[in-house]
PDB file of C-alpha atoms in Angstrom:
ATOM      1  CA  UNK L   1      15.120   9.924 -15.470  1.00 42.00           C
ATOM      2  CA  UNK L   2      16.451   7.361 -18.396  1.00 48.00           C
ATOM      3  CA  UNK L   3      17.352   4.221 -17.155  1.00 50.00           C
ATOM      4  CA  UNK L   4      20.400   2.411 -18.121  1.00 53.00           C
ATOM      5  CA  UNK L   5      19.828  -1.162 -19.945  1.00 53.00           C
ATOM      6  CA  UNK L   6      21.572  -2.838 -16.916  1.00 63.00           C
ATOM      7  CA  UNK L   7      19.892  -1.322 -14.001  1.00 76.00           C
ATOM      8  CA  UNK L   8      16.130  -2.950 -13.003  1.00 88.00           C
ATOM      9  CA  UNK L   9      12.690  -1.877 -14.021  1.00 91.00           C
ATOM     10  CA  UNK L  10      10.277  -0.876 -11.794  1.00 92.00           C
ATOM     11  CA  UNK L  11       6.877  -0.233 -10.195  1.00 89.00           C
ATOM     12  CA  UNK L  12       6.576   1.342  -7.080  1.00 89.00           C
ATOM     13  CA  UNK L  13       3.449   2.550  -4.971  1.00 88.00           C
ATOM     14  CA  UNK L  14       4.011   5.107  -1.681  1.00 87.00           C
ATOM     15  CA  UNK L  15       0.787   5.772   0.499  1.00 85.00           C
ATOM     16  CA  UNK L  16       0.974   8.406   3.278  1.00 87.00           C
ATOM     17  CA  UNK L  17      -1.308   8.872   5.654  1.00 86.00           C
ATOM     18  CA  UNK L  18      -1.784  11.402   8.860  1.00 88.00           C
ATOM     19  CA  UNK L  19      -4.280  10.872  11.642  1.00 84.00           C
ATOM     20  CA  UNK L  20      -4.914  13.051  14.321  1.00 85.00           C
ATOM     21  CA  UNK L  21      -8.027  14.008  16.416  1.00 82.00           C
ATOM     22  CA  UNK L  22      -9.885  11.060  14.317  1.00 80.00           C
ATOM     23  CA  UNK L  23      -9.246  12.743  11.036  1.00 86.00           C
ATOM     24  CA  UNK L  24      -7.576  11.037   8.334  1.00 85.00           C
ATOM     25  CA  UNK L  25      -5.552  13.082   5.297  1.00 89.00           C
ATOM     26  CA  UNK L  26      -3.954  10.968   2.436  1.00 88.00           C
ATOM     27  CA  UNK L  27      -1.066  11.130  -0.279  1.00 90.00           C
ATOM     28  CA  UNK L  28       0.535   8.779  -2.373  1.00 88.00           C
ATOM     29  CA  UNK L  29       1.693   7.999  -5.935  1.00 90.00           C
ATOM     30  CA  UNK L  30       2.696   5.038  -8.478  1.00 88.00           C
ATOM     31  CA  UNK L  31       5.060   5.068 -10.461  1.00 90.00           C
ATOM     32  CA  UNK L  32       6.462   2.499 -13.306  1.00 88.00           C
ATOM     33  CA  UNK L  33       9.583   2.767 -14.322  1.00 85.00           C
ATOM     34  CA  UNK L  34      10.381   6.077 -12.515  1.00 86.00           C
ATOM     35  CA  UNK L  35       7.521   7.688 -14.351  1.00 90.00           C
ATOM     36  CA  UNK L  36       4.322   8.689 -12.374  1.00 91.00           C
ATOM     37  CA  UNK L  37       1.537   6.940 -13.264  1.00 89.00           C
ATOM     38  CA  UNK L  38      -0.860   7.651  -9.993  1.00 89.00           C
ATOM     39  CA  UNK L  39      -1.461  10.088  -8.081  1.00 89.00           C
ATOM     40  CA  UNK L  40      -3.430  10.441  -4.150  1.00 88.00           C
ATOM     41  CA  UNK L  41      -4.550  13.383  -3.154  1.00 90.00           C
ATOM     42  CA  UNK L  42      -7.374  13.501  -0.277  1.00 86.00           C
ATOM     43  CA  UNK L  43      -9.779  11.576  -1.621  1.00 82.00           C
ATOM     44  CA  UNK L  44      -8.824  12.113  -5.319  1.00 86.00           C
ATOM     45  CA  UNK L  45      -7.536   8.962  -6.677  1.00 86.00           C
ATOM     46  CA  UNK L  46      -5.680   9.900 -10.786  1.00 88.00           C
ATOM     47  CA  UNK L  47      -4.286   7.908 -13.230  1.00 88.00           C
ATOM     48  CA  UNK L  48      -1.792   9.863 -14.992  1.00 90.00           C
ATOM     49  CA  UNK L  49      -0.441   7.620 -17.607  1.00 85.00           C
ATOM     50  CA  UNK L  50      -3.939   6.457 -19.768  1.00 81.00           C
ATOM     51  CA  UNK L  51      -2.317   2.352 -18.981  1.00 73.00           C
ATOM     52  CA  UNK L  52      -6.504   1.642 -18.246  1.00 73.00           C
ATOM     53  CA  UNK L  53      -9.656   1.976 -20.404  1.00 80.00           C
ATOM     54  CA  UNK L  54     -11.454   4.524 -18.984  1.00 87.00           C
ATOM     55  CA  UNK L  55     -14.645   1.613 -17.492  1.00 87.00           C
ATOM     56  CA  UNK L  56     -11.653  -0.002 -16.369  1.00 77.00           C
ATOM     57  CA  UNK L  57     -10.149   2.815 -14.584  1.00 81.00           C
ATOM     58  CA  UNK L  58     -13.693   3.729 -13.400  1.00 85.00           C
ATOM     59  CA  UNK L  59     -14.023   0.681 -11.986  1.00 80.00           C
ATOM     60  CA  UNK L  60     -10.847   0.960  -9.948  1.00 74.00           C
ATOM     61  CA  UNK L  61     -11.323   4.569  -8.992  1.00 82.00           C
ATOM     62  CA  UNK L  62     -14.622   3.599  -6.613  1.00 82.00           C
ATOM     63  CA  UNK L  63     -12.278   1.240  -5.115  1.00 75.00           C
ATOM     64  CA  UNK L  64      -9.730   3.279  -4.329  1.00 76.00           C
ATOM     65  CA  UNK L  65     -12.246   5.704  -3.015  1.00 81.00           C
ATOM     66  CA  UNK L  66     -14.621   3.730  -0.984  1.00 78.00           C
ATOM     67  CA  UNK L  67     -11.424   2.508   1.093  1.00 72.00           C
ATOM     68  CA  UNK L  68     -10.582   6.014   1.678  1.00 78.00           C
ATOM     69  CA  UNK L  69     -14.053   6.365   3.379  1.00 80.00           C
ATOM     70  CA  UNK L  70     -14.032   3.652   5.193  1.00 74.00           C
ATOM     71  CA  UNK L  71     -11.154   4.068   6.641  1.00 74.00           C
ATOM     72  CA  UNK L  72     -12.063   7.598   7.233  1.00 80.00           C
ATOM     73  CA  UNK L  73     -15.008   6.077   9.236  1.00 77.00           C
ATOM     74  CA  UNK L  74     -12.881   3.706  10.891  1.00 71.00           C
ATOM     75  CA  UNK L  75     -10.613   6.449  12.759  1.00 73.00           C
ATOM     76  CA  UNK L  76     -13.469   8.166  13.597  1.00 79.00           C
ATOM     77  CA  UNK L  77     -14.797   5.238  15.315  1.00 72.00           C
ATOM     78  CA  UNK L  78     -11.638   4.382  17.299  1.00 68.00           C
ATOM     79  CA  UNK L  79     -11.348   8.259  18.062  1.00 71.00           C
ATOM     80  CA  UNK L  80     -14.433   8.225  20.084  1.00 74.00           C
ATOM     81  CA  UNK L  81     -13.397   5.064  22.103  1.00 67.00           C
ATOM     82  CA  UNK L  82      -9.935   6.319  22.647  1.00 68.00           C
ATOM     83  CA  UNK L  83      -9.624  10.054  21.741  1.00 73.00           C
ATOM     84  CA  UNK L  84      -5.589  11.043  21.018  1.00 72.00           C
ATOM     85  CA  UNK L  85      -4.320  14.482  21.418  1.00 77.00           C
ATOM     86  CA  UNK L  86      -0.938  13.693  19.117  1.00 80.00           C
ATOM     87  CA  UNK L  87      -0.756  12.949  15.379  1.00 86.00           C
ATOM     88  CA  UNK L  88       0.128   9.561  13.699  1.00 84.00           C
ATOM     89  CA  UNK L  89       1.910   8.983  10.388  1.00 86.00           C
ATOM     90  CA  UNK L  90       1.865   5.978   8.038  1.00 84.00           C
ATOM     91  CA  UNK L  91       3.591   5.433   5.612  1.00 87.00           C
ATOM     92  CA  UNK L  92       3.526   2.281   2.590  1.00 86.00           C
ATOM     93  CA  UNK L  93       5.805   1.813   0.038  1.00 89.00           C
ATOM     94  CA  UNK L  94       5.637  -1.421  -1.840  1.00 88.00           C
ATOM     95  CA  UNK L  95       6.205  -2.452  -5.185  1.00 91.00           C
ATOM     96  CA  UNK L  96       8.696  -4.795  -7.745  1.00 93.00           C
ATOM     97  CA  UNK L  97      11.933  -4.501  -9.918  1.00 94.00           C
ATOM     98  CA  UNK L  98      12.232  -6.734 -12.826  1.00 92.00           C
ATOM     99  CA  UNK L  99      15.841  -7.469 -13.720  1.00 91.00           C
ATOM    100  CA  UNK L 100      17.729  -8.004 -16.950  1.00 88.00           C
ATOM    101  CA  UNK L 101      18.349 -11.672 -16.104  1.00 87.00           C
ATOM    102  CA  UNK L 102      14.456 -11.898 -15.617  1.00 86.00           C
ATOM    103  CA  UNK L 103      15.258 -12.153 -11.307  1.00 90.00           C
ATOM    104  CA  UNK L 104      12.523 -10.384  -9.963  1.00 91.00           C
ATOM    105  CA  UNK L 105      12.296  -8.845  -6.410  1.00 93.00           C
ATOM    106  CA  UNK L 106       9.086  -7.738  -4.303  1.00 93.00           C
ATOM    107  CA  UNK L 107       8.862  -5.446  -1.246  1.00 93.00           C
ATOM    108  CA  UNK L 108       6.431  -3.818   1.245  1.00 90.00           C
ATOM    109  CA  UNK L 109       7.452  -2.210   3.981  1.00 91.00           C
ATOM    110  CA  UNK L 110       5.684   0.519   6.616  1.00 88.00           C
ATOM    111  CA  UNK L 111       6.752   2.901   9.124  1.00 88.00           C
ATOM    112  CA  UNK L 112       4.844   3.982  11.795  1.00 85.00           C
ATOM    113  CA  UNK L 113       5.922   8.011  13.005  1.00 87.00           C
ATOM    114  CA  UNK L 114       8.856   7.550  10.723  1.00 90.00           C
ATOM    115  CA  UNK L 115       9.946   4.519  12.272  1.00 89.00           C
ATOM    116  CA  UNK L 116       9.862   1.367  10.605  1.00 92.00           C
ATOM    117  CA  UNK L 117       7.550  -0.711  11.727  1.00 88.00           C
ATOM    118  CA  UNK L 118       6.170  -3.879   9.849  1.00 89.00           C
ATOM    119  CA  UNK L 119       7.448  -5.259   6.543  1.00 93.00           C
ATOM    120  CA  UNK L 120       5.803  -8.205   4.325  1.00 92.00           C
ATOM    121  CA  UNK L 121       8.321 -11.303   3.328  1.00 94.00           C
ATOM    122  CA  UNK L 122       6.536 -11.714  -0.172  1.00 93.00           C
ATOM    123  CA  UNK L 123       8.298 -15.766  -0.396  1.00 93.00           C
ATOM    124  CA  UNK L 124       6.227 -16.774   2.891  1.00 95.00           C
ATOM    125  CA  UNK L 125       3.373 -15.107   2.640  1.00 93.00           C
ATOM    126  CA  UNK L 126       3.917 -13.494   6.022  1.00 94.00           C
ATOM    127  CA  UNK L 127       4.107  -9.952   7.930  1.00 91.00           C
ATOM    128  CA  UNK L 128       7.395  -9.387  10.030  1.00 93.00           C
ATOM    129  CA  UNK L 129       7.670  -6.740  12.709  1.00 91.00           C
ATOM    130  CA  UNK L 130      10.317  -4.385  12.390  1.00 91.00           C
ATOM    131  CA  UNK L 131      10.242  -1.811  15.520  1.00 87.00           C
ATOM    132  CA  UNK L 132      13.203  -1.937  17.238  1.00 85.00           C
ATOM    133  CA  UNK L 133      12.416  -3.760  20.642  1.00 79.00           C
ATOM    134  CA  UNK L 134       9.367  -4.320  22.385  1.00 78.00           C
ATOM    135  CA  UNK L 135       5.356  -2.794  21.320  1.00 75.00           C
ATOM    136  CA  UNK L 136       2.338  -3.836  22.120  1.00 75.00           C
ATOM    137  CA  UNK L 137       1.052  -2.073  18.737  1.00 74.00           C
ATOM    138  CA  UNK L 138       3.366  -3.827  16.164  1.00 79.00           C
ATOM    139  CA  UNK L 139       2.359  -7.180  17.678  1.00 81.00           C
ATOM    140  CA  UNK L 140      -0.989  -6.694  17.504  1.00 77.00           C
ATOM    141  CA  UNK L 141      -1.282  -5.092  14.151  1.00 78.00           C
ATOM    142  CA  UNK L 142       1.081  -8.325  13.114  1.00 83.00           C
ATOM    143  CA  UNK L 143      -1.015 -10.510  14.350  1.00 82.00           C
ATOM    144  CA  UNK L 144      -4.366  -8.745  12.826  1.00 76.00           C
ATOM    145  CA  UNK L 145      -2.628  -8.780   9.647  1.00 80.00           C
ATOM    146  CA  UNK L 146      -2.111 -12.470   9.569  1.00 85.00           C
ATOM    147  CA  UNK L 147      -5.543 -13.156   9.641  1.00 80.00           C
ATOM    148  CA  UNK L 148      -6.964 -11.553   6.339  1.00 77.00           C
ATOM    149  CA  UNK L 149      -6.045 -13.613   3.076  1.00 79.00           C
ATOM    150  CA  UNK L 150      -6.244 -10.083   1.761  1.00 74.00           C
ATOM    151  CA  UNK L 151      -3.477  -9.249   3.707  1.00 77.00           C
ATOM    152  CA  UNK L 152      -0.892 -12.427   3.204  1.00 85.00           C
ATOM    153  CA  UNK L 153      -2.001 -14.964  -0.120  1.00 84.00           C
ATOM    154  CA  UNK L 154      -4.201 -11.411  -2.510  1.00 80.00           C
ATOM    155  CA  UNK L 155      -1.197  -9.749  -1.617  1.00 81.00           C
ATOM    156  CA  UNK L 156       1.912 -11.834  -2.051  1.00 87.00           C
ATOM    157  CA  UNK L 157       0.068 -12.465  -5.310  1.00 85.00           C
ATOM    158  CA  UNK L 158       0.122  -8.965  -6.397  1.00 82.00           C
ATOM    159  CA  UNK L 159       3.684  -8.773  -5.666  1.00 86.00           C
ATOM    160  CA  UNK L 160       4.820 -11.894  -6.974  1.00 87.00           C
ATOM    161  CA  UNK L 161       2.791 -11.880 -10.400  1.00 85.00           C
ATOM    162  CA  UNK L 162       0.548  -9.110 -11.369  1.00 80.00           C
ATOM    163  CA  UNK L 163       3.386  -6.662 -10.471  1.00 83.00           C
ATOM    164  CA  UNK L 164       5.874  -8.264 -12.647  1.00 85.00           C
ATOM    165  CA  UNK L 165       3.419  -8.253 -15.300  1.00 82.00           C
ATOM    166  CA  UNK L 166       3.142  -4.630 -14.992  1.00 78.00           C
ATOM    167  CA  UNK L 167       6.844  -4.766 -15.612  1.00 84.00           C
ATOM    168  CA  UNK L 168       7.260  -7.341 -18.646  1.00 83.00           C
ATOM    169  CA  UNK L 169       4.368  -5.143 -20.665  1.00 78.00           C
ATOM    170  CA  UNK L 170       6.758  -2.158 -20.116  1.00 75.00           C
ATOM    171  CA  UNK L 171       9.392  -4.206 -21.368  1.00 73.00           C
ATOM    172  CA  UNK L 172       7.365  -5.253 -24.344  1.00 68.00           C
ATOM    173  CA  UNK L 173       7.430  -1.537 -25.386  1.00 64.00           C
ATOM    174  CA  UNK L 174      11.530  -1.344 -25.631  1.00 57.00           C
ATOM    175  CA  UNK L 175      11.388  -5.240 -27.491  1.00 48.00           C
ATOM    176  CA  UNK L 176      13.019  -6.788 -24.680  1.00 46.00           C
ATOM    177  CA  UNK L 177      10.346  -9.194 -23.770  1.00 39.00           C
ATOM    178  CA  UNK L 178       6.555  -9.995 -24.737  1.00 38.00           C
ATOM    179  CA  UNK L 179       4.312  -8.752 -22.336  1.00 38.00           C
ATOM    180  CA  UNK L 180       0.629  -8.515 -20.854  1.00 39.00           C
ATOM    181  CA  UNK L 181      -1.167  -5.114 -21.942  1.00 37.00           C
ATOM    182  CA  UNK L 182      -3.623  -2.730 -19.639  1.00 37.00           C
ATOM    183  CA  UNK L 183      -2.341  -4.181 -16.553  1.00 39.00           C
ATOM    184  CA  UNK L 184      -4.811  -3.268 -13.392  1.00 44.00           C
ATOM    185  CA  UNK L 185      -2.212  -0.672 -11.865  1.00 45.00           C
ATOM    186  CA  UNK L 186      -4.455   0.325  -9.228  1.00 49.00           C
ATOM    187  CA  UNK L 187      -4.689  -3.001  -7.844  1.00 47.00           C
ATOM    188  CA  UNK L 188      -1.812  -2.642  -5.987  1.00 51.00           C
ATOM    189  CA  UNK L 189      -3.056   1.069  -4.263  1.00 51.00           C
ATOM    190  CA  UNK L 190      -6.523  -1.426  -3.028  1.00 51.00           C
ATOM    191  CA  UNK L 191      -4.574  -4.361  -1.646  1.00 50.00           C
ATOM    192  CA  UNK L 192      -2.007  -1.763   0.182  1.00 53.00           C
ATOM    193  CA  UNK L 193      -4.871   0.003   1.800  1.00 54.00           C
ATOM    194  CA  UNK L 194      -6.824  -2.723   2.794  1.00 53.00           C
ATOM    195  CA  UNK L 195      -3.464  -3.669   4.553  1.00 57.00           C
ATOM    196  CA  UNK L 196      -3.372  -0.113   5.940  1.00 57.00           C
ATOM    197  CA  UNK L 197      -6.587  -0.609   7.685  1.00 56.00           C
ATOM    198  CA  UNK L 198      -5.034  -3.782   9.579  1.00 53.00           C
ATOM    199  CA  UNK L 199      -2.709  -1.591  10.975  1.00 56.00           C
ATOM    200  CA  UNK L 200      -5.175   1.174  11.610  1.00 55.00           C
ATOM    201  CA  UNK L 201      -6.878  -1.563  13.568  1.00 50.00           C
ATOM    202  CA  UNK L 202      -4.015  -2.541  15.667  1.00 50.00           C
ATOM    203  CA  UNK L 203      -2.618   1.211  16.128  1.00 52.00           C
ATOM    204  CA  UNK L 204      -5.781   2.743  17.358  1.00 49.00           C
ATOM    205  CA  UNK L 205      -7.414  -0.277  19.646  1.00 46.00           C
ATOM    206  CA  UNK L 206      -3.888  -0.371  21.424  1.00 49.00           C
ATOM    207  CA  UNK L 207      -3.121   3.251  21.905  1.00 49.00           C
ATOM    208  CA  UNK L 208      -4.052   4.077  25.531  1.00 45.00           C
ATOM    209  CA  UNK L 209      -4.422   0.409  26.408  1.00 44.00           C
ATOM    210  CA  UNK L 210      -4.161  -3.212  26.611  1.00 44.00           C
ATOM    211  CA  UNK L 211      -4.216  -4.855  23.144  1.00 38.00           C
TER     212      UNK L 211
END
């Protein structure tokens, strides 16, 4: 849908994911400025807007799709020390708005079984646990999180800059502001997953246990 001049642009990513039995299924989509311009299906990885080269978006693809597999292999793994009968669900949305006034805002949160569970505070660098009351699981994944500059600096970093200028090379194209051209979209999708398997980590070792 049109935007009005006022309201915020934007670039959003979602990332679902369902585990049960050790198997792992995946959706998910980008968008930038409420178009799609991603799309996650399985282990299908698109780009739907051409805003990459094709060696670029090559490039970005085998990222995108190695993660998938390993952490396909990862559940699998965890299954076999701790087999589950019941299914989990994941879900990451993260992403940026650039305002007008040029104030720019960051998010990434997660929900765990449609609960939220862990969000990132982009200004600090740092993950912040958002199930209400006590578990073992959100701790743990917390704390796993914490320990990956992937996770905290690559990430805040993607939020804070190379998400905005996503945002200011749309701009460029209504001649509201200059802006940086063939933006790595994808990025985003890589750093989110690589988050997603610090959770996978801390969801699966502490299921039927001690953490």
């Amino acid at each position: 849908c049109p935007t009005s001049p006022a309201a915020p642009l934007a670039f959003t990513m979602l990332q679902l994911t369902r585990v049960y039995r050790g198997n792992s299924m995946f959706r998910g989509n980008a968008s930038l400025n409420g178009q799609l311009s991603h799309l996650l299906e399985e282990n299908n990885v698109t780009q739907v807007l051409p805003l990459e080269p094709p060696d670029a978006w090559a490039r970005r693809q085998n990222e995108v799709i190695t993660y998938l597999k390993n952490f396909r292999q990862l559940v699998m793994l965890f299954n076999k020390e701790r087999p589950t009968n019941f299914t989990h669900h994941l879900c990451c949305h993260l992403g940026c708005r650039l305002y007008p006034n040029g104030t720019v805002q960051s998010f990434y949160e997660v929900t765990l079984n449609r609960t939220a569970f862990l969000s990132f505070h982009v200004p600090s660098a740092t993950w912040e646990r958002r199930w209400p009351g006590e578990l073992p699981v959100a701790a743990f994944a917390q704390e796993q999180l914490m320990k990956y500059p992937i996770t905290t600096q690559d990430l805040q970093y993607f939020l804070n800059t190379t998400c905005v200028s996503i945002l200011e090379a749309q701009s460029a194209r209504t001649g509201k502001v200059s802006g940086r051209s063939r933006t790595p979209l994808v990025l985003g999708l890589v750093l989110g997953s690589f988050g997603l398997l610090g959770m996978a980590l801390g969801i699966f070792l502490c299921t039927g246990g001690s953490c």
